[in-house]
XYZ file of C-alpha atoms in Angstrom:
750
model
C -75.307 78.163 30.716
C -72.439 80.339 29.478
C -69.822 78.515 31.581
C -69.210 75.882 28.932
C -67.714 78.335 26.456
C -64.595 79.192 28.431
C -63.913 75.499 29.086
C -64.076 74.675 25.395
C -61.987 77.737 24.591
C -59.343 76.663 27.104
C -59.120 73.216 25.593
C -58.771 74.649 22.119
C -56.142 77.079 23.400
C -54.172 74.184 24.984
C -54.117 72.373 21.675
C -53.086 75.563 19.932
C -50.227 76.040 22.401
C -49.023 72.508 21.820
C -49.107 73.008 18.092
C -47.304 76.324 18.437
C -44.658 74.671 20.641
C -44.158 71.946 18.087
C -43.807 74.549 15.364
C -41.274 76.452 17.491
C -39.304 73.272 18.119
C -39.227 72.587 14.411
C -38.031 76.138 13.780
C -35.216 75.747 16.331
C -34.137 72.507 14.699
C -34.136 74.249 11.342
C -32.103 77.206 12.588
C -29.611 74.957 14.350
C -29.226 72.853 11.232
C -28.415 75.968 9.267
C -25.506 76.743 11.644
C -22.001 75.500 10.897
C -20.802 76.002 14.489
C -19.739 72.820 16.349
C -22.292 71.747 18.912
C -19.799 69.639 20.905
C -17.492 72.505 21.914
C -16.698 72.567 25.667
C -16.253 76.348 25.491
C -18.485 79.348 25.019
C -19.466 80.199 21.447
C -16.663 82.092 19.709
C -14.020 81.209 22.330
C -11.940 79.328 19.751
C -11.362 82.621 17.901
C -9.841 84.355 20.928
C -6.128 84.644 21.736
C -6.402 81.993 24.456
C -4.437 78.762 24.771
C -6.376 75.753 26.053
C -4.681 72.887 27.855
C -5.492 70.364 30.574
C -4.325 68.884 33.844
C -5.192 65.320 34.779
C -4.195 64.569 38.349
C -5.014 67.347 40.774
C -4.837 71.061 41.111
C -1.347 72.406 41.810
C -0.850 72.090 45.571
C 2.038 74.473 46.206
C 2.386 77.727 44.285
C 4.368 79.385 47.064
C 7.867 79.602 45.532
C 9.509 78.453 48.765
C 7.481 75.226 48.761
C 6.777 74.355 45.129
C 8.800 71.381 43.898
C 6.437 69.378 41.652
C 6.562 69.317 37.853
C 2.820 69.933 37.526
C 3.254 73.242 39.363
C 5.990 74.637 37.137
C 3.737 75.931 34.301
C 2.224 78.222 36.927
C 5.217 79.153 39.093
C 7.614 79.879 36.218
C 4.969 81.980 34.453
C 4.059 83.991 37.561
C 7.409 84.461 39.297
C 10.651 85.880 37.965
C 13.879 84.380 39.258
C 17.000 86.427 38.731
C 18.139 84.168 35.881
C 16.572 81.818 33.361
C 17.560 79.759 30.324
C 17.625 80.742 26.702
C 14.507 79.181 25.203
C 16.177 77.932 22.017
C 19.910 77.526 22.729
C 21.328 74.009 23.094
C 23.462 73.277 25.047
C 21.458 75.229 27.592
C 22.621 78.771 28.242
C 21.875 80.898 31.281
C 20.265 84.289 30.631
C 19.255 87.157 32.927
C 15.555 87.569 33.712
C 14.996 90.086 36.510
C 18.757 90.643 36.744
C 20.578 93.022 34.409
C 23.283 90.490 33.591
C 24.823 87.222 34.777
C 27.043 88.401 37.607
C 30.511 87.033 38.220
C 31.296 86.460 41.889
C 34.219 87.975 43.756
C 36.339 85.724 45.965
C 37.676 86.123 49.510
C 39.870 84.054 51.783
C 39.123 83.135 55.390
C 40.656 86.396 56.604
C 38.382 88.468 54.387
C 41.042 89.381 51.839
C 40.003 89.788 48.214
C 41.434 87.081 45.954
C 42.068 87.214 42.209
C 39.445 85.709 39.893
C 41.761 82.826 39.014
C 42.538 81.934 42.629
C 42.616 78.170 43.359
C 39.199 76.962 44.427
C 40.459 75.442 47.669
C 41.807 78.844 48.807
C 38.422 80.545 48.499
C 36.417 80.791 51.725
C 33.554 82.930 50.450
C 32.153 83.830 47.030
C 30.166 87.062 46.943
C 27.535 87.593 44.253
C 26.458 91.208 43.771
C 23.497 91.033 41.408
C 22.002 94.143 39.849
C 18.250 94.076 39.301
C 16.517 95.783 36.397
C 14.735 98.959 37.482
C 11.080 99.577 36.731
C 9.848 95.988 37.165
C 6.355 96.034 38.684
C 4.434 93.422 40.622
C 1.118 92.237 39.214
C -2.020 94.033 40.409
C -2.927 92.609 43.801
C -5.022 93.620 46.811
C -2.004 93.274 49.122
C -0.668 96.506 47.596
C -4.019 98.348 47.494
C -4.237 101.648 49.386
C -7.150 103.877 50.265
C -7.514 107.614 49.696
C -5.493 108.345 52.850
C -2.575 106.204 51.644
C -3.169 103.375 54.136
C -3.310 99.745 53.095
C -6.885 99.035 52.111
C -6.969 95.458 53.407
C -4.740 95.699 56.479
C -6.021 94.788 58.925
C -9.043 93.138 57.402
C -12.182 92.496 59.419
C -14.250 89.297 59.215
C -17.088 91.349 57.748
C -14.902 92.695 54.910
C -13.526 89.216 54.283
C -16.993 87.725 54.019
C -17.685 86.280 50.560
C -14.077 86.642 49.389
C -12.596 83.356 48.178
C -10.431 84.557 45.302
C -8.312 87.580 44.494
C -10.971 88.700 42.008
C -13.366 89.201 44.938
C -11.312 92.160 46.183
C -12.363 95.399 44.513
C -9.109 97.284 45.082
C -5.651 96.344 43.818
C -2.283 98.037 43.640
C 1.315 97.447 42.696
C 4.826 98.668 43.350
C 8.334 98.280 41.980
C 10.353 95.139 42.527
C 13.434 95.729 44.689
C 16.361 93.703 45.989
C 14.612 93.651 49.373
C 11.966 91.351 47.887
C 14.608 88.757 47.005
C 16.063 89.084 50.496
C 12.623 88.531 51.993
C 12.007 85.518 49.740
C 15.269 83.827 50.796
C 14.562 84.535 54.473
C 11.206 82.795 54.073
C 13.022 79.550 53.167
C 14.066 79.349 56.823
C 10.793 80.556 58.338
C 9.195 78.088 60.786
C 5.823 78.653 59.110
C 7.091 77.613 55.659
C 7.880 74.093 54.507
C 10.662 74.370 51.944
C 12.259 71.296 50.334
C 15.263 73.362 49.316
C 16.234 74.720 52.738
C 18.732 71.935 53.424
C 20.592 72.368 50.140
C 20.662 76.153 50.357
C 21.873 75.975 53.985
C 24.922 74.079 52.738
C 25.830 76.923 50.403
C 24.473 80.289 51.613
C 26.513 81.733 54.455
C 24.548 81.877 57.703
C 21.249 80.459 56.394
C 21.322 77.404 58.664
C 22.017 79.547 61.728
C 19.320 82.010 60.684
C 16.804 79.168 60.514
C 17.730 78.050 64.018
C 17.334 81.631 65.254
C 13.876 81.950 63.690
C 12.779 78.712 65.327
C 13.832 80.110 68.679
C 11.972 83.351 67.951
C 8.864 81.368 67.069
C 9.128 79.359 70.275
C 9.317 82.544 72.335
C 6.331 84.018 70.489
C 4.281 80.929 71.258
C 5.251 81.053 74.929
C 4.129 84.677 75.058
C 0.854 83.864 73.319
C 1.739 85.731 70.135
C 0.539 84.455 66.805
C -0.033 85.738 63.287
C 2.442 87.209 60.876
C 6.177 86.936 61.570
C 7.686 90.064 60.010
C 10.931 88.797 58.493
C 12.057 92.352 57.781
C 13.005 92.526 61.466
C 15.289 89.484 61.282
C 18.237 89.102 58.976
C 21.598 87.493 58.472
C 24.829 88.430 56.767
C 24.618 85.924 53.918
C 21.833 87.748 52.039
C 21.562 91.538 51.921
C 20.143 94.359 49.819
C 22.993 96.832 49.240
C 20.440 99.220 47.741
C 17.044 98.949 46.103
C 18.470 97.357 42.969
C 21.528 95.420 44.189
C 21.293 92.036 45.880
C 24.280 90.484 47.648
C 24.501 86.750 48.339
C 27.471 85.164 50.099
C 28.221 81.558 49.190
C 30.493 79.206 51.087
C 33.729 78.486 49.242
C 33.691 78.418 45.469
C 30.561 76.902 43.974
C 30.176 77.920 40.304
C 26.953 75.920 40.007
C 25.206 78.314 42.413
C 24.251 80.485 39.456
C 21.879 77.748 38.281
C 19.960 77.858 41.551
C 19.301 81.517 40.821
C 17.280 80.359 37.798
C 14.868 78.396 40.002
C 11.681 79.788 41.506
C 12.830 78.785 45.016
C 14.791 82.028 45.059
C 12.026 84.214 43.609
C 11.123 87.576 45.160
C 8.306 87.663 47.724
C 6.878 91.075 48.706
C 6.390 91.456 52.440
C 2.985 92.997 51.792
C 1.736 89.727 50.252
C 3.143 87.645 53.095
C 1.430 89.883 55.632
C -1.825 90.022 53.636
C -2.215 86.245 53.576
C -1.254 85.775 57.238
C -4.337 87.638 58.454
C -6.994 85.719 60.415
C -9.581 84.069 58.201
C -7.454 83.994 55.065
C -6.548 80.300 55.364
C -10.196 79.360 55.923
C -11.040 81.151 52.671
C -8.234 79.285 50.869
C -6.325 82.521 50.359
C -2.555 82.065 50.529
C 0.584 82.202 48.436
C 0.020 78.521 47.665
C -3.328 79.279 46.021
C -2.960 82.897 44.834
C 0.707 83.703 44.156
C 2.058 87.218 43.669
C 4.780 87.794 41.088
C 6.274 90.006 38.416
C 6.252 87.438 35.595
C 4.396 87.462 32.269
C 1.208 85.936 33.689
C -0.888 86.048 36.833
C -3.460 83.634 38.212
C -6.921 85.142 37.765
C -9.198 82.137 38.218
C -8.703 79.045 40.331
C -11.387 76.436 40.904
C -9.737 73.538 42.678
C -9.642 70.312 40.659
C -11.664 71.922 37.886
C -10.196 74.965 36.140
C -7.344 77.480 36.426
C -6.676 80.535 34.284
C -3.458 82.451 33.758
C -3.954 85.938 32.337
C -1.399 88.293 30.838
C 0.080 90.457 33.616
C -0.744 94.043 32.554
C 2.307 95.285 34.468
C 4.772 92.974 32.724
C 7.326 94.922 30.697
C 7.748 92.228 28.022
C 10.804 90.090 27.268
C 12.316 89.730 23.818
C 11.941 86.456 21.966
C 15.386 84.950 21.182
C 16.981 85.449 17.780
C 19.366 82.485 17.802
C 18.882 78.790 18.321
C 20.356 75.435 17.512
C 20.654 73.949 14.043
C 17.253 73.433 12.465
C 15.377 76.042 14.514
C 15.363 78.529 11.652
C 14.018 75.920 9.229
C 11.209 75.078 11.647
C 10.203 78.736 11.883
C 11.337 79.133 15.465
C 13.178 82.385 14.735
C 10.344 84.258 13.022
C 9.441 86.129 16.220
C 13.018 87.320 16.743
C 13.122 90.253 19.183
C 9.315 90.450 19.483
C 8.032 91.102 22.985
C 6.607 88.150 24.898
C 4.167 86.883 26.023
C 2.164 86.415 22.838
C -0.949 84.783 24.332
C -3.524 86.673 26.403
C -4.792 83.797 28.510
C -4.000 80.165 29.274
C -6.902 78.013 30.434
C -6.209 74.748 32.290
C -9.182 72.360 32.555
C -9.405 69.112 34.487
C -9.371 65.900 32.460
C -9.156 62.911 34.778
C -9.037 60.334 31.987
C -6.620 60.244 29.067
C -9.153 59.043 26.484
C -11.463 62.096 26.613
C -8.416 64.350 26.859
C -6.925 62.936 23.671
C -10.334 62.987 22.032
C -10.716 66.699 22.657
C -7.140 67.318 21.528
C -7.818 65.569 18.219
C -11.015 67.608 17.845
C -8.957 70.775 18.282
C -10.357 71.828 21.634
C -6.970 71.577 23.352
C -3.977 73.320 21.802
C -1.562 71.313 23.974
C -2.716 68.186 25.865
C -0.968 68.963 29.171
C 1.454 71.842 29.560
C 3.491 70.091 32.266
C 3.585 66.593 30.706
C 6.374 65.841 28.253
C 5.205 62.326 27.360
C 2.527 63.060 24.765
C 4.833 63.714 21.829
C 6.655 60.435 22.497
C 3.480 58.425 23.091
C 1.777 59.703 19.954
C 4.826 59.037 17.812
C 4.855 55.481 19.136
C 1.119 55.165 18.427
C 1.633 56.456 14.889
C 4.351 53.887 14.343
C 2.051 51.097 15.508
C -1.075 52.196 13.644
C -1.180 53.454 10.030
C -4.663 54.841 10.683
C -3.422 56.963 13.563
C -0.406 58.073 11.563
C -2.709 59.235 8.773
C -5.028 60.985 11.229
C -2.121 62.845 12.844
C -0.838 63.901 9.420
C -4.283 65.079 8.335
C -4.581 67.124 11.512
C -1.117 68.620 10.955
C -0.124 67.781 14.527
C 3.364 68.698 15.662
C 4.807 65.700 17.518
C 8.163 66.931 18.756
C 10.721 65.082 20.844
C 14.106 65.874 22.333
C 16.679 63.960 24.340
C 16.454 65.147 27.924
C 19.079 65.859 30.557
C 18.446 62.497 32.202
C 20.074 59.089 32.336
C 18.976 55.577 33.275
C 21.805 53.196 34.038
C 22.438 49.703 35.374
C 24.887 49.979 38.232
C 27.434 47.562 39.663
C 28.063 47.766 43.409
C 31.739 48.637 43.802
C 31.757 46.953 47.235
C 30.657 43.599 45.830
C 33.452 40.983 45.552
C 32.259 39.673 42.164
C 31.330 42.784 40.146
C 32.934 45.471 42.313
C 36.277 47.219 42.425
C 38.278 44.310 43.867
C 40.704 44.186 46.788
C 43.867 43.676 44.730
C 45.008 44.998 41.362
C 44.645 41.514 39.897
C 41.115 41.097 41.234
C 40.235 44.621 40.113
C 41.275 43.827 36.545
C 39.380 40.513 36.482
C 36.226 42.210 37.791
C 36.619 45.005 35.240
C 36.730 42.467 32.416
C 33.601 40.822 33.811
C 31.775 44.157 33.849
C 33.015 44.887 30.339
C 31.846 41.503 29.059
C 28.404 42.010 30.604
C 28.207 45.534 29.172
C 28.946 44.223 25.674
C 26.276 41.535 26.027
C 23.603 44.002 27.147
C 22.203 45.260 23.862
C 20.837 48.661 24.894
C 19.996 49.487 21.288
C 17.550 46.598 21.399
C 16.217 47.764 24.758
C 15.518 51.245 23.415
C 13.824 49.776 20.362
C 11.627 47.320 22.280
C 10.774 49.135 25.487
C 11.030 52.772 24.406
C 9.914 52.394 20.777
C 13.143 54.115 19.745
C 12.254 57.140 21.877
C 15.588 57.192 23.664
C 19.280 57.487 22.919
C 21.794 54.838 23.930
C 24.265 56.346 26.398
C 28.031 56.124 25.991
C 28.807 58.016 29.179
C 27.217 59.664 32.230
C 26.792 63.170 30.732
C 23.657 63.564 28.546
C 23.340 65.664 25.382
C 22.828 69.430 25.681
C 24.957 69.494 28.836
C 28.325 71.256 28.400
C 30.981 68.559 28.379
C 28.901 65.980 26.510
C 30.593 64.637 23.397
C 28.629 63.379 20.433
C 29.859 60.376 18.494
C 32.408 59.489 17.400
C 34.378 61.613 19.935
C 32.314 60.363 22.881
C 32.413 56.679 21.858
C 32.644 54.180 24.722
C 35.575 52.146 23.413
C 35.185 49.477 26.100
C 31.898 48.391 24.532
C 31.935 49.743 20.944
C 34.184 50.070 17.937
C 33.868 52.394 14.978
C 32.776 50.860 11.674
C 32.356 53.145 8.701
C 32.182 56.079 11.088
C 29.369 54.535 13.146
C 29.313 52.916 16.593
C 29.194 49.119 16.452
C 28.778 47.005 19.593
C 31.677 44.617 20.128
C 30.940 40.984 19.340
C 29.756 38.319 21.749
C 32.927 36.372 20.938
C 34.938 39.253 22.376
C 32.653 39.343 25.401
C 33.162 35.610 25.945
C 36.935 36.047 25.715
C 36.800 38.772 28.364
C 34.575 36.562 30.499
C 37.143 33.767 30.346
C 39.965 36.187 31.248
C 37.865 37.290 34.204
C 37.905 33.687 35.475
C 34.519 32.503 34.180
C 35.055 30.507 30.964
C 31.705 29.700 29.384
C 30.011 31.371 32.342
C 31.443 29.025 34.975
C 33.936 29.510 37.785
C 37.336 28.391 36.509
C 38.207 26.796 39.854
C 34.944 25.112 40.831
C 33.069 24.701 37.562
C 29.992 26.158 39.211
C 27.784 28.420 37.079
C 28.181 32.147 37.578
C 25.008 33.587 39.143
C 24.549 37.341 39.330
C 21.941 39.112 41.440
C 19.729 41.986 40.355
C 17.981 43.939 43.105
C 14.782 45.752 42.271
C 11.807 47.383 43.924
C 8.125 46.785 43.305
C 8.064 43.113 42.353
C 9.929 43.293 39.022
C 10.934 39.623 39.187
C 8.798 38.432 36.304
C 8.265 41.458 34.120
C 9.393 41.867 30.554
C 12.398 44.023 31.425
C 13.870 41.394 33.732
C 13.154 38.659 31.182
C 15.076 40.707 28.650
C 17.988 41.069 31.097
C 18.056 37.327 31.642
C 18.286 36.766 27.883
C 21.221 39.154 27.587
C 23.195 37.272 30.241
C 22.136 33.903 28.893
C 24.132 34.718 25.751
C 27.211 34.471 28.012
C 25.804 31.453 29.881
C 25.444 33.600 33.021
C 22.388 33.150 35.206
C 20.484 36.075 36.687
C 18.707 35.883 40.006
C 16.248 38.654 40.742
C 15.807 39.886 44.291
C 12.601 41.896 44.240
C 11.495 43.702 47.390
C 9.320 46.653 48.323
C 10.817 50.097 47.828
C 11.670 50.675 51.493
C 13.626 47.440 51.713
C 15.322 48.202 48.410
C 16.382 51.608 49.757
C 17.775 49.956 52.870
C 19.838 47.537 50.792
C 21.178 50.399 48.702
C 22.139 52.368 51.818
C 23.893 49.318 53.217
C 25.707 48.576 49.958
C 24.125 45.109 49.888
C 22.841 45.107 46.299
C 24.991 43.612 43.540
C 23.346 45.019 40.387
C 20.535 47.576 40.228
C 18.746 49.964 37.882
C 18.795 53.674 38.703
C 18.109 57.006 37.071
C 18.896 60.673 37.495
C 17.201 63.852 36.294
C 19.334 66.992 36.142
C 18.643 69.797 38.587
C 20.689 72.116 36.395
C 22.578 71.803 33.088
C 26.089 71.180 34.373
C 28.211 68.033 34.024
C 28.916 68.245 37.748
C 25.265 67.342 38.401
C 25.905 63.927 36.804
C 29.557 63.275 37.596
C 28.965 63.742 41.322
C 26.974 60.485 41.101
C 30.362 58.739 40.732
C 32.406 60.847 43.170
C 33.867 58.668 45.949
C 32.975 60.896 48.935
C 29.352 60.799 47.729
C 29.175 56.999 48.084
C 25.769 55.950 49.385
C 26.912 53.132 51.691
C 29.809 54.971 53.332
C 28.617 58.586 53.244
C 24.891 58.549 52.485
C 25.379 60.359 49.174
C 23.977 59.811 45.688
C 26.835 57.606 44.450
C 24.607 54.508 44.467
C 27.328 52.326 42.915
C 29.757 53.283 45.718
C 32.318 53.773 42.954
C 35.723 55.052 43.970
C 38.669 55.974 41.793
C 41.320 58.329 43.227
C 42.113 59.861 39.838
C 38.441 60.467 39.062
C 37.947 62.036 42.504
C 40.994 64.279 42.018
C 39.731 65.507 38.649
C 36.221 66.000 40.027
C 37.522 68.175 42.858
C 39.444 70.253 40.348
C 36.528 70.418 37.889
C 33.884 71.471 40.391
C 35.738 74.732 41.050
C 36.166 75.642 37.381
C 34.008 78.115 35.517
C 32.507 77.062 32.206
C 35.034 76.898 29.407
C 37.514 74.681 27.538
C 39.528 73.784 30.660
C 36.461 72.475 32.435
C 35.253 70.545 29.386
C 38.663 68.912 29.018
C 38.473 67.647 32.611
C 34.937 66.368 32.026
C 36.142 64.399 29.006
C 38.966 62.862 31.057
C 36.560 61.817 33.798
C 34.148 60.274 31.312
C 37.004 58.252 29.776
C 37.955 56.942 33.232
C 34.461 55.623 33.979
C 34.128 54.263 30.429
C 37.196 52.167 31.214
C 36.234 51.193 34.769
C 32.590 50.458 33.845
C 30.942 51.045 37.267
C 27.750 51.526 35.237
C 26.257 50.149 32.107
C 25.354 53.611 30.899
C 21.966 52.578 29.585
C 20.114 55.353 27.818
C 19.084 58.983 27.800
C 15.270 59.095 27.547
C 13.419 61.281 25.124
C 10.462 63.419 25.980
C 8.357 65.666 23.872
C 5.192 67.569 23.316
C 2.167 67.377 21.070
C 0.986 70.680 19.582
C -1.727 71.709 17.174
C -0.671 73.109 13.807
C -1.750 76.620 14.833
C 0.660 76.673 17.782
C 3.932 78.394 16.846
C 7.336 78.407 18.558
C 6.894 74.972 20.114
C 10.126 73.406 21.371
C 9.801 70.732 24.078
C 12.204 70.819 26.996
C 12.186 69.923 30.665
C 15.021 72.260 31.596
C 13.413 75.518 30.423
C 10.264 75.935 32.489
C 8.913 79.352 31.455
C 7.948 78.109 27.992
C 4.340 79.348 27.880
C 5.362 82.939 27.311
C 7.108 82.002 24.046
C 4.201 80.156 22.432
C 2.029 81.871 19.843
C -1.319 80.721 18.462
C -3.331 81.546 15.344
C -6.940 81.739 16.620
C -8.428 82.190 13.133
C -6.779 78.996 11.900
C -7.961 77.183 15.018
C -11.562 78.328 14.540
C -11.553 77.240 10.884
C -10.103 73.817 11.598
C -12.334 73.132 14.586
C -15.324 73.909 12.399
C -14.001 71.610 9.650
C -13.159 68.768 12.064
C -16.441 68.952 13.979
C -19.253 69.469 11.437
C -22.710 69.379 13.027
C -24.528 66.094 12.409
C -28.206 66.929 12.435
C -29.900 63.884 10.868
C -30.425 62.171 14.246
C -32.273 65.245 15.448
C -34.432 65.324 12.315
C -35.274 61.684 12.915
C -36.272 62.516 16.472
C -38.405 65.403 15.223
C -40.126 63.128 12.696
C -40.781 60.540 15.377
C -42.173 63.233 17.624
C -44.538 64.419 14.874
C -45.621 60.866 14.090
C -46.161 60.217 17.787
C -48.152 63.369 18.428
C -50.473 63.092 15.390
C -52.688 60.285 16.877
C -52.855 62.236 20.128
C -54.011 65.306 18.224
C -56.794 63.291 16.482
C -57.972 61.855 19.805
C -57.926 65.342 21.327
C -60.048 66.696 18.451
C -62.617 63.875 18.771
C -62.884 64.477 22.488
C -63.357 68.214 21.936
C -66.072 67.602 19.335
C -67.836 65.120 21.612
C -67.684 67.559 24.493
C -69.021 70.369 22.300
C -71.958 68.208 21.109
C -72.792 67.207 24.651
C -72.798 70.809 25.790
C -75.003 71.849 22.856
C -77.422 69.039 23.558
C -77.637 69.983 27.220
C -78.412 73.612 26.350
C -81.103 72.596 23.881
C -82.994 70.475 26.420
C -86.052 72.301 27.894
């Protein structure tokens, strides 16, 4: 009889719980609506107010962070922040200037002849057999905290050797409880260079360095033989490179590195600014070579060890990577001088302050550009992609095409910065071709030169830059780009074969002059003077360019001279074969500087570097004895007025000969939020992250202003929920009353 009461009580309690839940939901909606915090933030609450820079990567996680192997642009934000080469570049100076990083100063080499006799500093380059660089390293530099250096209470290495049980569950450096450090020495640079030749390391730079460092090629062959013997004897595991050395790279003491270079090669100093020649501690190499490490994705490629301003503290492949301030980094001073305009832009306000300024840099995966740009415009990324220099250019183009976007970018205060890079794209003439090439006789050479000059006048590269690059490029007058010593701005660097000066500005010569030159070349009105047949030129390209807009534009340029253009489009492999054989007539090519020296561009026109005859990078197969003589003299010269004078002479020679239409120097640039300070886009200086500064308070305020919570849809949902639940509540009450009456009636029956 009493059993009915609990049932009724339970039903009433269930209704009460539902009502209480609805009331709680309403309260949560109310509290959320009272908050000004953005609800669309991809980060933890309050993260926008921390001294952390947020950026993205769009393709894949960096594959190679081992300094001996890394050669991809998307890896450089990591490698140049983690490792310290001996030298680097001044962040602000243009033209680019070399500066010491781990080294005390930029060391001048000493010179020796083949007999080992010391030569004077001004000895002729051809008399020098060996250049010796003795580089002093700053004392007191410490490696980042890392388990490879960790030692136990007895002074033994804590994780050497490591057992499978102790390795269990360890997939990142953060999983190791113990870390240690030690001082950087010259021996670490020696070990790093030896690793370039190690059979267990794939290094894209080994071939180039073997051409210059004394004994490196032979050392590599010796290590391969050692490895072969180890395999025959059943040995595996770590190859201790401390036991194998060669004369070309030595540590004279703990803080003096000696490198011997073949002949005189002044450009070698620029290689010392690249992470290929970074220090590698033997302890780290040994640590990662232990059994089981590779299976746990623990290696120098995934968890590098350096002395730079940052260290990798989190790495989730294809998802997220975090660089954190290296607590052992001594700090480098921010530069106090720059190029014209840097002071006005506030780039000198941090003069002599210690870098880095930012505590952490978070890289998050964004596979699609639309959500990436959306988050950037919402303020959730400070820089779209740290390794991509196209955003500043692309957004400037977008702003030029859309007034709405231009207004949005202005309202956001975005910094869209561009700079002309140390690159060139040119249209080359094959010097071996009988029509556009160098010619077999002086008379033929002059006629062909006039043909190339006429074509170069007709090709309106200013129009090309405007149409295809949206003005984000600079028309080239020679092979040496801006910010490279030896480049001459206008009017000094004017290409007189194609331009004249009018009112102090470059003006392309007229089509009438081009037609006159064409007639003098033997093609009046674009026809052979002897046969009357139309002149047909051939453009070789890769990737099926035969019908694209660029080729259509090229056809229109030649049509102005009544010359026909035939496009020979093939796949890239076939195109490469034709270039190696010297079978192409005209072609488009480009070059990106490895280092900021005119030699790195002028060697593209040096005769002994001809692609067809010698397999070099002189794709035009250009040859001029005077140019080659000056190049051989220039390549031995140190930086200074004498070298620049030779560069100017060489540029004037190729401006006259016209083996290239010089095309354009492309621009690149970055997009930065208004709270990011010290932004200066460049592709030559790679350790840029340590110079950036952010204002977290400004970021937090602007993110809140740009992303106000929109709660009315939630209130509508709440109202709909209430309206929907009210009929259910009435039905529930009727059922409860009916049940109660039935129970009462049953109890009252006799």
